[in-house]
mmCIF file of C-alpha atoms in Angstrom:
data_model
loop_
_atom_site.group_PDB
_atom_site.id
_atom_site.type_symbol
_atom_site.label_atom_id
_atom_site.label_comp_id
_atom_site.label_asym_id
_atom_site.label_seq_id
_atom_site.Cartn_x
_atom_site.Cartn_y
_atom_site.Cartn_z
ATOM 1 C CA MET A 16 -6.796 25.483 9.766
ATOM 2 C CA LYS A 17 -6.716 21.696 10.088
ATOM 3 C CA MET A 18 -9.272 21.530 7.292
ATOM 4 C CA LEU A 19 -7.155 23.783 5.127
ATOM 5 C CA LYS A 20 -4.085 21.669 5.734
ATOM 6 C CA GLY A 21 -6.065 18.560 4.894
ATOM 7 C CA LEU A 22 -7.341 20.143 1.718
ATOM 8 C CA LEU A 23 -3.859 21.270 0.786
ATOM 9 C CA SER A 24 -2.601 17.759 1.347
ATOM 10 C CA VAL A 25 -5.299 16.357 -0.912
ATOM 11 C CA LEU A 26 -4.415 18.922 -3.562
ATOM 12 C CA LEU A 27 -0.742 18.041 -3.309
ATOM 13 C CA VAL A 28 -1.586 14.390 -3.749
ATOM 14 C CA LEU A 29 -3.783 15.279 -6.691
ATOM 15 C CA VAL A 30 -0.899 17.105 -8.361
ATOM 16 C CA THR A 31 1.378 14.150 -7.742
ATOM 17 C CA LEU A 32 -1.128 11.637 -9.001
ATOM 18 C CA SER A 33 -1.976 13.604 -12.104
ATOM 19 C CA SER A 34 1.693 13.850 -12.926
ATOM 20 C CA ALA A 35 2.260 10.201 -12.105
ATOM 21 C CA MET A 36 -0.736 8.935 -14.013
ATOM 22 C CA GLY A 37 -1.296 11.583 -16.626
ATOM 23 C CA LYS A 38 2.110 12.124 -18.172
ATOM 24 C CA PRO A 39 2.913 8.605 -19.342
ATOM 25 C CA GLU A 40 -0.347 8.418 -21.235
ATOM 26 C CA ALA A 41 -0.051 11.891 -22.656
ATOM 27 C CA THR A 42 3.581 12.002 -23.702
ATOM 28 C CA THR A 43 4.629 8.430 -24.408
ATOM 29 C CA PRO A 44 3.214 6.039 -26.957
ATOM 30 C CA LYS A 45 0.938 3.337 -25.556
ATOM 31 C CA LYS A 46 3.380 0.575 -26.309
ATOM 32 C CA GLU A 47 6.311 1.989 -24.389
ATOM 33 C CA LYS A 48 7.217 -0.142 -21.390
ATOM 34 C CA ARG A 49 6.591 1.351 -18.005
ATOM 35 C CA ILE A 50 8.969 0.662 -15.150
ATOM 36 C CA PRO A 51 7.075 -1.345 -12.515
ATOM 37 C CA GLN A 52 6.406 0.758 -9.415
ATOM 38 C CA THR A 53 8.192 -0.453 -6.300
ATOM 39 C CA LEU A 54 7.027 -0.403 -2.713
ATOM 40 C CA SER A 55 10.318 1.235 -1.735
ATOM 41 C CA ARG A 56 9.746 4.187 -4.091
ATOM 42 C CA GLY A 57 13.467 4.843 -3.819
ATOM 43 C CA TRP A 58 13.676 4.968 -0.005
ATOM 44 C CA GLY A 59 15.738 1.780 0.082
ATOM 45 C CA ASP A 60 15.249 -0.827 -2.628
ATOM 46 C CA GLN A 61 16.952 -3.465 -0.508
ATOM 47 C CA LEU A 62 14.585 -3.049 2.414
ATOM 48 C CA ILE A 63 11.319 -4.924 2.876
ATOM 49 C CA TRP A 64 8.469 -2.412 2.909
ATOM 50 C CA ALA A 65 4.953 -2.859 4.178
ATOM 51 C CA GLN A 66 2.304 -1.900 1.642
ATOM 52 C CA THR A 67 -0.407 -0.524 3.912
ATOM 53 C CA TYR A 68 -0.711 0.845 7.435
ATOM 54 C CA GLU A 69 -2.852 -2.131 8.485
ATOM 55 C CA GLU A 70 -0.207 -4.512 7.188
ATOM 56 C CA ALA A 71 2.557 -2.556 8.917
ATOM 57 C CA LEU A 72 0.726 -2.573 12.266
ATOM 58 C CA PHE A 73 0.258 -6.300 11.971
ATOM 59 C CA TRP A 74 3.953 -6.867 11.283
ATOM 60 C CA SER A 75 4.935 -4.521 14.082
ATOM 61 C CA ARG A 76 2.816 -6.413 16.598
ATOM 62 C CA SER A 77 3.743 -9.878 15.469
ATOM 63 C CA LYS A 78 7.486 -9.152 15.221
ATOM 64 C CA ASN A 79 7.564 -6.804 18.213
ATOM 65 C CA LYS A 80 9.431 -4.199 16.181
ATOM 66 C CA PRO A 81 8.672 -0.498 16.117
ATOM 67 C CA LEU A 82 7.083 0.859 12.946
ATOM 68 C CA MET A 83 8.523 3.821 11.073
ATOM 69 C CA VAL A 84 6.087 5.625 8.772
ATOM 70 C CA ILE A 85 7.450 8.031 6.162
ATOM 71 C CA PHE A 86 4.977 10.390 4.503
ATOM 72 C CA HIS A 87 6.279 11.916 1.295
ATOM 73 C CA LEU A 88 5.307 13.046 -2.192
ATOM 74 C CA GLU A 89 7.004 12.381 -5.500
ATOM 75 C CA ASP A 90 6.664 16.008 -6.568
ATOM 76 C CA CYS A 91 7.982 17.522 -3.331
ATOM 77 C CA PRO A 92 11.657 18.535 -3.518
ATOM 78 C CA HIS A 93 12.059 18.305 0.267
ATOM 79 C CA SER A 94 10.763 14.739 0.164
ATOM 80 C CA GLN A 95 13.118 13.916 -2.681
ATOM 81 C CA SER A 96 16.221 15.267 -0.974
ATOM 82 C CA LEU A 97 15.330 13.552 2.312
ATOM 83 C CA LYS A 98 14.782 10.319 0.404
ATOM 84 C CA LYS A 99 18.221 10.562 -1.180
ATOM 85 C CA ALA A 100 19.899 11.096 2.203
ATOM 86 C CA PHE A 101 17.858 8.298 3.774
ATOM 87 C CA ALA A 102 18.561 5.795 0.997
ATOM 88 C CA GLU A 103 22.289 6.573 0.993
ATOM 89 C CA ASP A 104 22.769 6.347 4.766
ATOM 90 C CA LYS A 105 24.031 2.816 5.326
ATOM 91 C CA VAL A 106 23.698 2.882 9.110
ATOM 92 C CA ILE A 107 20.063 3.968 8.905
ATOM 93 C CA GLN A 108 19.311 1.489 6.124
ATOM 94 C CA THR A 109 20.778 -1.398 8.116
ATOM 95 C CA LEU A 110 19.008 -0.428 11.324
ATOM 96 C CA ALA A 111 15.709 0.020 9.469
ATOM 97 C CA ASP A 112 16.174 -3.363 7.818
ATOM 98 C CA GLU A 113 17.004 -5.244 10.982
ATOM 99 C CA GLU A 114 15.019 -3.601 13.742
ATOM 100 C CA PHE A 115 12.035 -1.804 12.197
ATOM 101 C CA VAL A 116 8.901 -2.406 10.236
ATOM 102 C CA ILE A 117 8.914 0.290 7.570
ATOM 103 C CA LEU A 118 6.218 1.929 5.483
ATOM 104 C CA ASN A 119 6.344 4.849 3.087
ATOM 105 C CA LEU A 120 3.112 6.499 2.004
ATOM 106 C CA VAL A 121 2.180 9.175 -0.522
ATOM 107 C CA TYR A 122 -1.375 9.192 0.756
ATOM 108 C CA GLU A 123 -2.650 9.953 4.250
ATOM 109 C CA THR A 124 -4.297 7.212 6.277
ATOM 110 C CA THR A 125 -7.550 7.621 8.188
ATOM 111 C CA ASP A 126 -5.649 7.425 11.497
ATOM 112 C CA LYS A 127 -5.445 10.963 12.872
ATOM 113 C CA HIS A 128 -2.784 9.899 15.368
ATOM 114 C CA LEU A 129 -0.373 9.857 12.457
ATOM 115 C CA SER A 130 -0.763 13.620 11.991
ATOM 116 C CA PRO A 131 -0.366 15.042 15.526
ATOM 117 C CA ASP A 132 0.506 18.507 14.174
ATOM 118 C CA GLY A 133 -1.074 18.294 10.750
ATOM 119 C CA GLN A 134 -0.583 16.584 7.436
ATOM 120 C CA TYR A 135 2.577 17.653 5.652
ATOM 121 C CA VAL A 136 5.472 16.036 3.861
ATOM 122 C CA PRO A 137 8.053 14.894 4.439
ATOM 123 C CA ARG A 138 7.322 13.688 7.948
ATOM 124 C CA ILE A 139 8.337 10.604 9.890
ATOM 125 C CA LEU A 140 6.346 9.027 12.707
ATOM 126 C CA PHE A 141 7.241 6.122 14.938
ATOM 127 C CA VAL A 142 4.637 3.668 16.233
ATOM 128 C CA ASP A 143 5.462 1.058 18.818
ATOM 129 C CA PRO A 144 4.233 -2.537 18.709
ATOM 130 C CA SER A 145 1.439 -1.730 21.176
ATOM 131 C CA MET A 146 0.101 0.420 18.289
ATOM 132 C CA THR A 147 0.834 3.670 20.125
ATOM 133 C CA VAL A 148 2.040 6.531 17.960
ATOM 134 C CA ARG A 149 5.247 7.908 19.514
ATOM 135 C CA ALA A 150 4.333 11.587 19.199
ATOM 136 C CA ASP A 151 7.192 12.327 21.603
ATOM 137 C CA ILE A 152 9.851 11.400 19.053
ATOM 138 C CA THR A 153 10.273 14.601 17.093
ATOM 139 C CA GLY A 154 12.693 16.293 14.739
ATOM 140 C CA ARG A 155 14.377 19.671 14.912
ATOM 141 C CA TYR A 156 11.583 21.991 13.803
ATOM 142 C CA SER A 157 9.056 23.361 16.267
ATOM 143 C CA ASN A 158 6.526 24.309 13.595
ATOM 144 C CA ARG A 159 6.622 20.872 11.981
ATOM 145 C CA LEU A 160 7.573 18.445 14.684
ATOM 146 C CA TYR A 161 7.964 15.365 12.499
ATOM 147 C CA ALA A 162 9.789 16.942 9.564
ATOM 148 C CA TYR A 163 13.395 16.060 8.784
ATOM 149 C CA GLU A 164 15.895 17.489 6.338
ATOM 150 C CA PRO A 165 18.841 15.699 4.709
ATOM 151 C CA ALA A 166 21.176 17.281 7.303
ATOM 152 C CA ASP A 167 19.164 15.640 10.104
ATOM 153 C CA MET A 168 20.253 12.050 9.509
ATOM 154 C CA LYS A 169 22.101 11.886 12.837
ATOM 155 C CA LEU A 170 19.015 13.074 14.659
ATOM 156 C CA LEU A 171 16.872 10.599 12.764
ATOM 157 C CA LEU A 172 19.256 7.799 13.690
ATOM 158 C CA SER A 173 19.170 8.764 17.351
ATOM 159 C CA ASN A 174 15.350 8.910 17.158
ATOM 160 C CA MET A 175 15.317 5.415 15.709
ATOM 161 C CA GLN A 176 17.493 4.305 18.614
ATOM 162 C CA ARG A 177 15.086 6.001 21.035
ATOM 163 C CA ALA A 178 12.188 4.091 19.496
ATOM 164 C CA LEU A 179 14.119 0.868 20.101
ATOM 165 C CA LYS A 180 15.228 1.827 23.592
ATOM 166 C CA PHE A 181 11.712 2.615 24.720
ATOM 167 C CA LEU A 182 10.697 -0.791 23.435
ATOM 168 C CA LYS A 183 13.294 -2.532 25.596
ATOM 169 C CA THR A 184 12.476 -0.501 28.682
ATOM 170 C CA GLU A 185 8.816 -1.383 28.395
ATOM 171 C CA LEU A 186 9.396 -5.109 28.147
ATOM 172 C CA MET B 311 -17.860 -17.304 12.554
ATOM 173 C CA LYS B 312 -16.853 -13.910 11.217
ATOM 174 C CA MET B 313 -14.273 -13.732 13.969
ATOM 175 C CA LEU B 314 -12.941 -17.141 13.047
ATOM 176 C CA LYS B 315 -12.677 -16.156 9.406
ATOM 177 C CA GLY B 316 -10.917 -12.974 10.399
ATOM 178 C CA LEU B 317 -8.515 -14.907 12.547
ATOM 179 C CA LEU B 318 -7.906 -17.404 9.786
ATOM 180 C CA SER B 319 -7.154 -14.566 7.441
ATOM 181 C CA VAL B 320 -4.670 -13.116 9.889
ATOM 182 C CA LEU B 321 -3.027 -16.490 10.245
ATOM 183 C CA LEU B 322 -2.800 -16.890 6.481
ATOM 184 C CA VAL B 323 -1.186 -13.492 6.240
ATOM 185 C CA LEU B 324 1.191 -14.464 9.027
ATOM 186 C CA VAL B 325 2.299 -17.522 7.086
ATOM 187 C CA THR B 326 2.828 -15.408 3.994
ATOM 188 C CA LEU B 327 4.701 -12.731 5.842
ATOM 189 C CA SER B 328 6.912 -15.126 7.682
ATOM 190 C CA SER B 329 7.841 -16.761 4.418
ATOM 191 C CA ALA B 330 8.313 -13.397 2.727
ATOM 192 C CA MET B 331 10.330 -11.861 5.526
ATOM 193 C CA GLY B 332 11.873 -14.793 7.270
ATOM 194 C CA LYS B 333 13.400 -16.813 4.499
ATOM 195 C CA PRO B 334 15.688 -14.252 2.900
ATOM 196 C CA GLU B 335 17.328 -13.530 6.244
ATOM 197 C CA ALA B 336 17.621 -17.171 7.197
ATOM 198 C CA THR B 337 18.816 -18.736 3.966
ATOM 199 C CA THR B 338 20.703 -16.049 2.057
ATOM 200 C CA PRO B 339 23.779 -14.126 3.108
ATOM 201 C CA LYS B 340 23.157 -10.542 4.219
ATOM 202 C CA LYS B 341 24.908 -9.041 1.223
ATOM 203 C CA GLU B 342 22.827 -10.756 -1.432
ATOM 204 C CA LYS B 343 20.724 -8.293 -3.403
ATOM 205 C CA ARG B 344 17.005 -8.496 -2.929
ATOM 206 C CA ILE B 345 14.685 -7.845 -5.834
ATOM 207 C CA PRO B 346 12.715 -4.683 -5.014
ATOM 208 C CA GLN B 347 9.070 -5.484 -4.295
ATOM 209 C CA THR B 348 6.623 -4.092 -6.844
ATOM 210 C CA LEU B 349 3.138 -2.737 -6.300
ATOM 211 C CA SER B 350 1.907 -4.971 -9.117
ATOM 212 C CA ARG B 351 3.137 -8.142 -7.352
ATOM 213 C CA GLY B 352 2.907 -9.834 -10.750
ATOM 214 C CA TRP B 353 -0.730 -8.915 -11.504
ATOM 215 C CA GLY B 354 0.351 -6.660 -14.371
ATOM 216 C CA ASP B 355 3.718 -4.937 -14.214
ATOM 217 C CA GLN B 356 2.695 -2.480 -16.918
ATOM 218 C CA LEU B 357 -0.355 -1.269 -15.010
ATOM 219 C CA ILE B 358 -0.400 1.590 -12.540
ATOM 220 C CA TRP B 359 -1.421 0.237 -9.140
ATOM 221 C CA ALA B 360 -2.716 2.132 -6.136
ATOM 222 C CA GLN B 361 -0.801 1.365 -2.964
ATOM 223 C CA THR B 362 -3.564 1.626 -0.378
ATOM 224 C CA TYR B 363 -7.357 1.505 -0.266
ATOM 225 C CA GLU B 364 -7.525 5.174 0.744
ATOM 226 C CA GLU B 365 -5.362 6.122 -2.223
ATOM 227 C CA ALA B 366 -7.448 3.962 -4.563
ATOM 228 C CA LEU B 367 -10.722 5.528 -3.366
ATOM 229 C CA PHE B 368 -9.268 8.975 -3.930
ATOM 230 C CA TRP B 369 -8.192 8.100 -7.480
ATOM 231 C CA SER B 370 -11.538 6.478 -8.185
ATOM 232 C CA ARG B 371 -13.440 9.582 -7.123
ATOM 233 C CA SER B 372 -11.186 12.084 -8.799
ATOM 234 C CA LYS B 373 -10.951 10.177 -12.093
ATOM 235 C CA ASN B 374 -14.534 8.892 -11.973
ATOM 236 C CA LYS B 375 -13.322 5.382 -12.683
ATOM 237 C CA PRO B 376 -14.503 2.236 -10.921
ATOM 238 C CA LEU B 377 -12.066 0.603 -8.524
ATOM 239 C CA MET B 378 -11.161 -3.059 -8.749
ATOM 240 C CA VAL B 379 -9.725 -4.583 -5.563
ATOM 241 C CA ILE B 380 -7.947 -7.929 -5.753
ATOM 242 C CA PHE B 381 -7.291 -9.773 -2.481
ATOM 243 C CA HIS B 382 -4.673 -12.475 -2.770
ATOM 244 C CA LEU B 383 -1.805 -14.197 -0.973
ATOM 245 C CA GLU B 384 1.636 -15.094 -2.249
ATOM 246 C CA ASP B 385 1.454 -18.558 -0.694
ATOM 247 C CA CYS B 386 -2.008 -19.407 -2.047
ATOM 248 C CA PRO B 387 -1.919 -21.547 -5.214
ATOM 249 C CA HIS B 388 -5.389 -20.382 -6.270
ATOM 250 C CA SER B 389 -4.226 -16.776 -6.033
ATOM 251 C CA GLN B 390 -1.129 -17.599 -8.043
ATOM 252 C CA SER B 391 -2.980 -19.317 -10.867
ATOM 253 C CA LEU B 392 -5.573 -16.547 -11.037
ATOM 254 C CA LYS B 393 -2.765 -13.993 -11.128
ATOM 255 C CA LYS B 394 -1.128 -15.746 -14.057
ATOM 256 C CA ALA B 395 -4.380 -15.795 -16.039
ATOM 257 C CA PHE B 396 -5.096 -12.167 -15.144
ATOM 258 C CA ALA B 397 -1.620 -10.936 -16.064
ATOM 259 C CA GLU B 398 -1.619 -12.797 -19.376
ATOM 260 C CA ASP B 399 -5.072 -11.677 -20.502
ATOM 261 C CA LYS B 400 -4.375 -8.708 -22.785
ATOM 262 C CA VAL B 401 -7.992 -7.578 -23.058
ATOM 263 C CA ILE B 402 -8.394 -7.461 -19.279
ATOM 264 C CA GLN B 403 -5.014 -5.790 -18.805
ATOM 265 C CA THR B 404 -5.864 -3.065 -21.329
ATOM 266 C CA LEU B 405 -9.325 -2.464 -19.906
ATOM 267 C CA ALA B 406 -7.935 -2.361 -16.367
ATOM 268 C CA ASP B 407 -5.246 0.084 -17.486
ATOM 269 C CA GLU B 408 -7.570 2.437 -19.320
ATOM 270 C CA GLU B 409 -10.835 2.370 -17.402
ATOM 271 C CA PHE B 410 -10.154 1.232 -13.826
ATOM 272 C CA VAL B 411 -8.319 2.193 -10.715
ATOM 273 C CA ILE B 412 -6.662 -1.022 -9.545
ATOM 274 C CA LEU B 413 -5.420 -2.227 -6.204
ATOM 275 C CA ASN B 414 -4.087 -5.601 -5.103
ATOM 276 C CA LEU B 415 -3.807 -6.370 -1.418
ATOM 277 C CA VAL B 416 -2.337 -9.205 0.626
ATOM 278 C CA TYR B 417 -3.790 -7.745 3.792
ATOM 279 C CA GLU B 418 -7.417 -7.017 4.656
ATOM 280 C CA THR B 419 -8.553 -3.418 5.107
ATOM 281 C CA THR B 420 -10.698 -2.220 7.993
ATOM 282 C CA ASP B 421 -13.649 -1.698 5.601
ATOM 283 C CA LYS B 422 -16.078 -4.557 6.194
ATOM 284 C CA HIS B 423 -17.907 -3.733 2.958
ATOM 285 C CA LEU B 424 -14.987 -5.313 1.128
ATOM 286 C CA SER B 425 -15.800 -8.704 2.649
ATOM 287 C CA PRO B 426 -19.558 -9.121 2.084
ATOM 288 C CA ASP B 427 -19.353 -12.907 2.463
ATOM 289 C CA GLY B 428 -16.150 -13.211 4.435
ATOM 290 C CA GLN B 429 -12.434 -12.758 4.032
ATOM 291 C CA TYR B 430 -10.899 -15.243 1.645
ATOM 292 C CA VAL B 431 -8.478 -15.217 -1.262
ATOM 293 C CA PRO B 432 -8.484 -14.816 -4.117
ATOM 294 C CA ARG B 433 -11.460 -12.491 -4.338
ATOM 295 C CA ILE B 434 -12.232 -9.467 -6.478
ATOM 296 C CA LEU B 435 -14.505 -6.609 -5.489
ATOM 297 C CA PHE B 436 -15.618 -3.616 -7.520
ATOM 298 C CA VAL B 437 -16.218 -0.208 -5.954
ATOM 299 C CA ASP B 438 -17.764 2.625 -7.893
ATOM 300 C CA PRO B 439 -16.581 6.238 -7.719
ATOM 301 C CA SER B 440 -19.344 7.104 -5.255
ATOM 302 C CA MET B 441 -17.408 4.749 -2.926
ATOM 303 C CA THR B 442 -20.150 2.108 -2.989
ATOM 304 C CA VAL B 443 -18.954 -1.482 -2.973
ATOM 305 C CA ARG B 444 -20.663 -3.307 -5.861
ATOM 306 C CA ALA B 445 -21.604 -6.421 -3.911
ATOM 307 C CA ASP B 446 -23.939 -7.312 -6.811
ATOM 308 C CA ILE B 447 -21.037 -8.048 -9.171
ATOM 309 C CA THR B 448 -20.209 -11.638 -8.357
ATOM 310 C CA GLY B 449 -18.368 -14.604 -9.794
ATOM 311 C CA ARG B 450 -19.523 -18.131 -10.467
ATOM 312 C CA TYR B 451 -19.402 -19.668 -6.996
ATOM 313 C CA SER B 452 -22.337 -19.407 -4.620
ATOM 314 C CA ASN B 453 -20.280 -20.234 -1.516
ATOM 315 C CA ARG B 454 -17.627 -17.620 -2.315
ATOM 316 C CA LEU B 455 -19.350 -14.957 -4.323
ATOM 317 C CA TYR B 456 -16.268 -12.926 -5.213
ATOM 318 C CA ALA B 457 -13.892 -15.762 -6.017
ATOM 319 C CA TYR B 458 -12.635 -16.337 -9.560
ATOM 320 C CA GLU B 459 -10.617 -19.109 -11.118
ATOM 321 C CA PRO B 460 -8.310 -18.917 -14.137
ATOM 322 C CA ALA B 461 -11.106 -20.318 -16.332
ATOM 323 C CA ASP B 462 -13.360 -17.386 -15.347
ATOM 324 C CA MET B 463 -11.560 -14.656 -17.293
ATOM 325 C CA LYS B 464 -14.535 -14.127 -19.622
ATOM 326 C CA LEU B 465 -16.847 -13.706 -16.662
ATOM 327 C CA LEU B 466 -14.389 -11.331 -15.024
ATOM 328 C CA LEU B 467 -14.205 -9.292 -18.219
ATOM 329 C CA SER B 468 -17.978 -9.098 -18.443
ATOM 330 C CA ASN B 469 -18.099 -8.069 -14.770
ATOM 331 C CA MET B 470 -15.599 -5.312 -15.489
ATOM 332 C CA GLN B 471 -17.847 -4.170 -18.315
ATOM 333 C CA ARG B 472 -20.832 -4.242 -15.957
ATOM 334 C CA ALA B 473 -18.948 -2.041 -13.504
ATOM 335 C CA LEU B 474 -18.336 0.440 -16.326
ATOM 336 C CA LYS B 475 -21.888 0.236 -17.685
ATOM 337 C CA PHE B 476 -23.425 0.983 -14.308
ATOM 338 C CA LEU B 477 -21.185 3.989 -14.121
ATOM 339 C CA LYS B 478 -22.478 5.385 -17.399
ATOM 340 C CA THR B 479 -26.111 4.692 -16.558
ATOM 341 C CA GLU B 480 -25.779 6.545 -13.279
ATOM 342 C CA LEU B 481 -24.295 9.706 -14.812
#
């Protein structure tokens, strides 16, 4: 079952990549200007995003800020609608900017701790500066513990506050 | 020695990060708009860049294209001058766009094969679709085998062609 989920995830990525990489070449003339890809990918253009998980862990440790990892896919409508809600929520954007190291990924990492109940999108995991994945900070859905929907922004905000609170208690 | 180099690399990254993350907060008012970070980081805005090493390996395998990994730092003048030469070289940009999977990183990965003679910047490594690091494709400098300077664009181009040639011979 895990294998199947992994395979499905790879297939999903493949679909996304082929649409991301294939279409411009196939449908637009070579000379047409592409829009440079951003690290934010639309999750908050004004925020400073880590590029890789290794980089994010390093920032998290050195700044003593919790890390928030968002897994998503460009071709997934649930990811897209969550992204819109996330990017438009000023309280979340400000808190993410000031108190978190943030990373959004369209590709799984090799760290299995980041997929406690499987690889699916969208999902959001918190990691504290000691590099421990906070598997206890979950969303509303028992079958996909780390999934959020656009209506869950209040829950996400309170989870972000939990990630920060834990940090203070531990110090 | 390896440890020292690793530590040095971490320190270099720290300097870069602190300048990238610290300055905007310290010297500009909160409301000022930041320019969204791009995946290209100036190495070719019209190219399609992989975000992470895992993603790049996946693309390389699925597209059967060699992967070119560029390690650099924003605060390193050698990286900056190489970047300028690389971004302005139309032949290299076109070849990279059409025949390579490309990745630029300011943070080391956990794969030691990507630092055959140590972690330094700038350095460029080729990986073929079988996920083998082409440690045999080197630059001009015997003390830093994978370093290139702006004057080495012809050598870099011929190394890119070697990476492609090997690919065809193997098939």
